Short mmCIF file of C-alpha atoms in Angstrom, two decimals:
data_model
loop_
_atom_site.label_atom_id
_atom_site.label_comp_id
_atom_site.label_asym_id
_atom_site.label_seq_id
_atom_site.Cartn_x
_atom_site.Cartn_y
_atom_site.Cartn_z
CA MET L 163 10.15 -29.25 -10.93
CA HIS L 164 9.41 -27.67 -14.22
CA ASP L 165 11.83 -27.89 -17.18
CA GLY L 166 12.65 -24.35 -18.71
CA ALA L 167 11.78 -25.73 -22.23
CA SER L 168 7.82 -25.79 -21.13
CA PHE L 169 8.19 -22.10 -20.80
CA GLY L 170 10.01 -21.68 -24.05
CA VAL L 171 13.39 -20.72 -22.37
CA ASP L 172 16.70 -22.49 -22.68
CA VAL L 173 18.03 -21.78 -19.07
CA ASN L 174 21.37 -23.56 -20.19
CA ALA L 175 21.92 -21.24 -23.19
CA ARG L 176 25.37 -19.74 -23.47
CA GLU L 177 26.90 -16.67 -24.82
CA PRO L 178 28.84 -17.58 -27.80
CA ARG L 179 32.49 -16.31 -27.01
CA LEU L 180 33.25 -17.63 -23.50
CA GLY L 181 30.29 -20.07 -22.89
CA ILE L 182 28.91 -18.32 -20.03
CA ASP L 183 25.15 -19.38 -18.99
CA ALA L 184 22.75 -17.63 -16.87
CA LEU L 185 23.80 -19.62 -13.46
CA MET L 186 27.29 -18.61 -13.92
CA LEU L 187 26.32 -15.07 -14.37
CA SER L 188 23.81 -15.03 -11.60
CA ALA L 189 26.63 -16.52 -9.13
CA GLU L 190 29.30 -13.68 -10.29
CA LEU L 191 26.61 -11.02 -10.04
CA GLY L 192 25.53 -12.29 -6.43
CA LEU L 193 21.91 -12.93 -7.48
CA GLU L 194 21.58 -15.90 -5.00
CA LEU L 195 17.72 -15.82 -5.12
CA ALA L 196 17.94 -16.47 -9.02
CA ILE L 197 19.92 -19.75 -8.41
CA PRO L 198 17.20 -21.95 -7.00
CA ARG L 199 14.73 -20.87 -9.56
CA LEU L 200 17.14 -21.47 -12.31
CA HIS L 201 17.83 -25.02 -10.76
CA GLU L 202 14.01 -25.51 -10.64
CA LEU L 203 13.85 -24.85 -14.38
CA GLY L 204 16.79 -27.31 -15.25
CA ALA L 205 20.09 -25.22 -15.01
CA ASN L 206 23.10 -27.40 -15.06
CA LEU L 207 24.84 -26.73 -11.72
CA ASN L 208 28.25 -27.98 -12.99
CA GLY L 209 28.27 -26.71 -16.23
CA ARG L 210 31.54 -25.42 -17.47
CA THR L 211 32.77 -22.43 -19.59
CA ARG L 212 34.46 -23.26 -23.12
CA VAL L 213 38.22 -22.20 -22.56
CA ALA L 214 39.04 -22.11 -18.72
CA GLY L 215 36.31 -24.75 -17.56
CA MET L 216 34.92 -22.23 -15.02
CA THR L 217 31.84 -23.35 -13.03
CA ALA L 218 29.25 -21.27 -11.25
CA SER L 219 30.67 -22.13 -8.13
CA TYR L 220 34.02 -20.91 -9.25
CA ALA L 221 32.20 -17.54 -10.50
CA ALA L 222 30.63 -17.25 -6.93
CA ALA L 223 33.98 -18.01 -4.93
CA ALA L 224 35.86 -15.49 -7.20
CA SER L 225 33.39 -12.66 -6.45
CA ASN L 226 33.10 -13.47 -2.65
CA HIS L 227 29.24 -14.43 -2.81
CA ALA L 228 29.12 -16.78 0.22
CA GLY L 229 25.26 -16.50 -0.26
CA CYS L 230 25.56 -17.98 -3.71
CA LEU L 231 27.86 -20.53 -2.73
CA LYS L 232 25.26 -21.72 -0.24
CA ALA L 233 22.46 -21.76 -2.69
CA LEU L 234 24.47 -23.73 -5.21
CA HIS L 235 25.46 -26.33 -2.39
CA SER L 236 21.74 -26.77 -1.36
CA ALA L 237 20.86 -27.08 -4.92
CA GLY L 238 23.61 -30.04 -5.32
CA ALA L 239 26.42 -28.24 -7.01
CA ASP L 240 29.86 -29.62 -6.75
CA LEU L 241 31.85 -27.04 -4.87
CA ALA L 242 35.05 -28.67 -5.22
CA LEU L 243 34.89 -29.07 -9.06
CA PRO L 244 38.27 -27.80 -10.35
CA GLN L 245 38.63 -25.74 -13.68
CA ARG L 246 41.03 -26.89 -16.14
CA ASP L 247 44.25 -25.64 -14.32
CA GLY L 248 43.20 -27.62 -11.37
CA ALA L 249 42.17 -24.63 -9.31
CA THR L 250 39.09 -25.35 -7.37
CA PRO L 251 36.59 -22.60 -6.01
CA LEU L 252 38.47 -22.51 -2.80
CA ALA L 253 41.67 -21.82 -4.54
CA VAL L 254 40.31 -19.06 -6.71
CA ALA L 255 38.80 -17.51 -3.52
CA CYS L 256 42.06 -17.23 -1.75
CA GLN L 257 43.93 -15.92 -5.13
CA GLN L 258 41.22 -13.23 -5.21
CA ASN L 259 41.14 -12.65 -1.39
CA CYS L 260 37.52 -13.49 -0.94
CA PRO L 261 37.27 -14.37 2.70
CA ALA L 262 33.61 -14.70 2.98
CA ALA L 263 33.83 -17.60 0.07
CA VAL L 264 36.88 -19.17 2.01
CA SER L 265 34.81 -19.38 5.07
CA ILE L 266 31.68 -20.78 3.62
CA LEU L 267 33.61 -23.37 1.50
CA THR L 268 35.65 -24.40 4.49
CA GLU L 269 32.61 -24.70 6.76
CA LEU L 270 30.76 -26.94 4.16
CA GLY L 271 33.82 -28.93 3.53
CA CYS L 272 35.15 -29.47 -0.16
CA PRO L 273 34.62 -32.40 -0.21
CA SER L 274 33.40 -33.14 3.39
CA SER L 275 34.54 -36.65 3.14
CA ASP L 276 38.13 -35.45 2.87
CA LYS L 277 37.75 -33.05 5.61
CA ALA L 278 40.01 -35.12 7.89
CA ALA L 279 42.80 -34.89 5.66
CA CYS L 280 43.66 -31.31 6.62
CA GLY L 281 43.26 -32.11 10.49
CA GLY L 282 46.68 -32.86 11.77
CA GLY L 283 48.30 -30.25 9.57
CA GLY L 284 51.10 -32.82 8.42
CA MET L 285 53.78 -31.91 5.92
CA HIS L 286 51.63 -32.98 3.05
CA ALA L 287 48.12 -32.11 4.33
CA ASN L 288 45.49 -31.70 2.05
CA VAL L 289 44.13 -28.02 2.97
CA SER L 290 40.28 -27.99 3.47
CA GLY L 291 40.22 -31.40 1.53
CA ASN L 292 40.94 -29.52 -1.84
CA ALA L 293 43.18 -31.14 -4.22
CA PRO L 294 46.15 -29.02 -5.26
CA ARG L 295 46.29 -26.92 -8.42
CA ASN L 296 48.10 -28.40 -11.32
CA ASP L 297 51.24 -26.51 -10.09
CA GLY L 298 51.12 -28.46 -6.79
CA MET L 299 49.84 -25.44 -4.78
CA TYR L 300 47.37 -25.82 -2.32
CA PRO L 301 44.70 -22.97 -1.13
CA ILE L 302 46.99 -22.00 1.91
CA HIS L 303 49.89 -21.60 -0.54
CA ILE L 304 47.85 -19.39 -3.02
CA ALA L 305 46.58 -17.33 -0.18
CA ALA L 306 50.17 -16.85 0.97
CA TRP L 307 51.54 -16.20 -2.44
CA ALA L 308 48.65 -13.63 -3.16
CA GLY L 309 49.03 -12.00 0.36
CA SER L 310 45.45 -12.66 1.18
CA VAL L 311 45.54 -12.39 4.95
CA GLU L 312 41.97 -12.98 6.07
CA CYS L 313 41.76 -16.12 3.90
CA ILE L 314 45.15 -17.42 5.53
CA ARG L 315 43.49 -16.57 8.88
CA VAL L 316 40.21 -18.59 7.86
CA LEU L 317 41.98 -21.43 6.63
CA GLY L 318 44.49 -21.59 9.64
CA GLU L 319 41.62 -21.57 11.98
CA ALA L 320 39.72 -24.40 9.98
CA CYS L 321 42.90 -26.54 9.49
CA PRO L 322 45.47 -26.03 12.31
CA GLY L 323 48.74 -26.65 11.19
CA SER L 324 48.09 -26.00 7.56
CA CYS L 325 50.77 -23.50 7.44
CA ALA L 326 53.27 -26.31 7.41
CA THR L 327 51.91 -27.68 4.28
CA ILE L 328 54.42 -28.11 1.38
CA THR L 329 54.31 -27.97 -2.46
CA PRO L 330 56.51 -30.35 -4.63
CA ASP L 331 59.11 -27.62 -4.62
CA LEU L 332 59.38 -27.83 -0.92
CA ASP L 333 57.78 -24.31 -0.47
CA THR L 334 55.72 -23.65 2.63
CA PRO L 335 53.03 -20.79 2.77
CA LEU L 336 55.43 -18.90 5.05
CA HIS L 337 58.29 -19.16 2.38
CA LEU L 338 55.94 -18.00 -0.31
CA ALA L 339 54.59 -15.10 1.60
CA SER L 340 58.13 -14.03 2.55
CA TRP L 341 59.68 -14.44 -0.86
CA ARG L 342 56.70 -12.13 -2.20
CA GLY L 343 57.29 -9.37 0.51
CA HIS L 344 53.81 -9.79 2.18
CA ALA L 345 54.77 -8.79 5.65
CA THR L 346 51.18 -8.74 6.97
CA ALA L 347 50.76 -12.34 5.52
CA VAL L 348 53.91 -13.71 7.36
CA ARG L 349 52.70 -12.13 10.34
CA ALA L 350 49.27 -13.81 10.01
CA LEU L 351 50.87 -17.31 9.13
CA LEU L 352 53.05 -16.86 12.27
CA SER L 353 50.13 -16.09 14.35
CA LEU L 354 48.05 -19.28 13.51
CA PRO L 355 47.96 -22.22 15.89
CA GLY L 356 51.25 -23.99 15.31
CA GLY L 357 52.33 -21.32 13.14
CA SER L 358 56.04 -20.52 14.38
CA HIS L 359 57.49 -22.65 11.49
CA ARG L 360 60.90 -21.01 10.91
CA SER L 361 62.52 -24.39 11.73
CA ILE L 362 60.54 -26.18 9.26
CA VAL L 363 61.03 -23.58 6.56
CA ASN L 364 64.68 -24.04 7.58
CA SER L 365 64.39 -27.65 7.28
CA VAL L 366 62.86 -27.43 3.89
CA ASN L 367 65.60 -25.19 2.77
CA VAL L 368 68.18 -27.89 3.88
CA LEU L 369 66.46 -30.45 1.82
CA ARG L 370 66.44 -28.31 -1.08
CA THR L 371 70.11 -26.73 -1.03
CA GLY L 372 71.82 -28.52 1.87
CA GLU L 373 72.30 -25.06 3.27
CA CYS L 374 70.44 -23.33 6.06
CA PRO L 375 69.92 -19.61 5.30
CA PRO L 376 71.43 -17.36 8.10
CA GLY L 377 68.55 -16.21 10.45
CA GLY L 378 65.90 -18.41 8.78
CA ALA L 379 62.92 -17.04 6.71
CA GLY L 380 60.00 -15.06 7.47
CA ALA L 381 59.75 -11.69 9.73
CA SER L 382 62.95 -10.38 11.28
CA ASP L 383 63.20 -9.11 14.72
CA ASP L 384 62.37 -5.45 13.35
CA GLY L 385 59.22 -6.69 11.82
CA LYS L 386 60.60 -6.45 8.21
CA VAL L 387 60.29 -9.31 5.87
CA LYS L 388 63.43 -11.20 4.55
CA ARG L 389 63.64 -12.83 1.31
CA TRP L 390 65.89 -16.00 0.93
CA GLY L 391 69.66 -15.10 1.56
CA GLN L 392 68.77 -11.55 2.35
CA SER L 393 69.98 -9.94 5.60
CA THR L 394 68.14 -7.09 7.44
#
């Protein structure tokens, strides 16, 4: 391996305002062939931007560049390293509706040692081994909130039962998608293995308010989406 300094190049130089370096920019632009070369020259695989703490893995995930995520993983980057708000690359991929990135991140395991944590899909399942964001939302909640249908499907297939995961506020993905009015996301959640969670959502509402909403939450019989307390 050659150090970039031997060529008179500082591969970890950053632009002054945000602190973006060459590796982050390559990941954001989808330049996957540049990643192993920059690594060979001594690029910091887990370097962070100054304010948000964004990494190259985060930039690749937010831009749906699965090839760059593979290249970063092969080089030894931490694909589960969160930025300062606690959002992991998987979380931002769900927020930005980047299903290719979600697919490769769940395939690689983030981290693989925690992969079993999402296996049973229990009420507190750690979806795809990723810690929640600082607000307590896991990737499946973020995808539901954003209406990222393809990401919901990928996560649901990778971690059966993940749609039963709850936040500290007792919100399920189905509740969040319903509350946001994402009809297609609601249908996607209900179509997942173990996805018929009206009873779970109603139980959560009982825990929160002591009162079960009429008809439950989610999609109504005519296919429209109901919010809490709404009738169709």
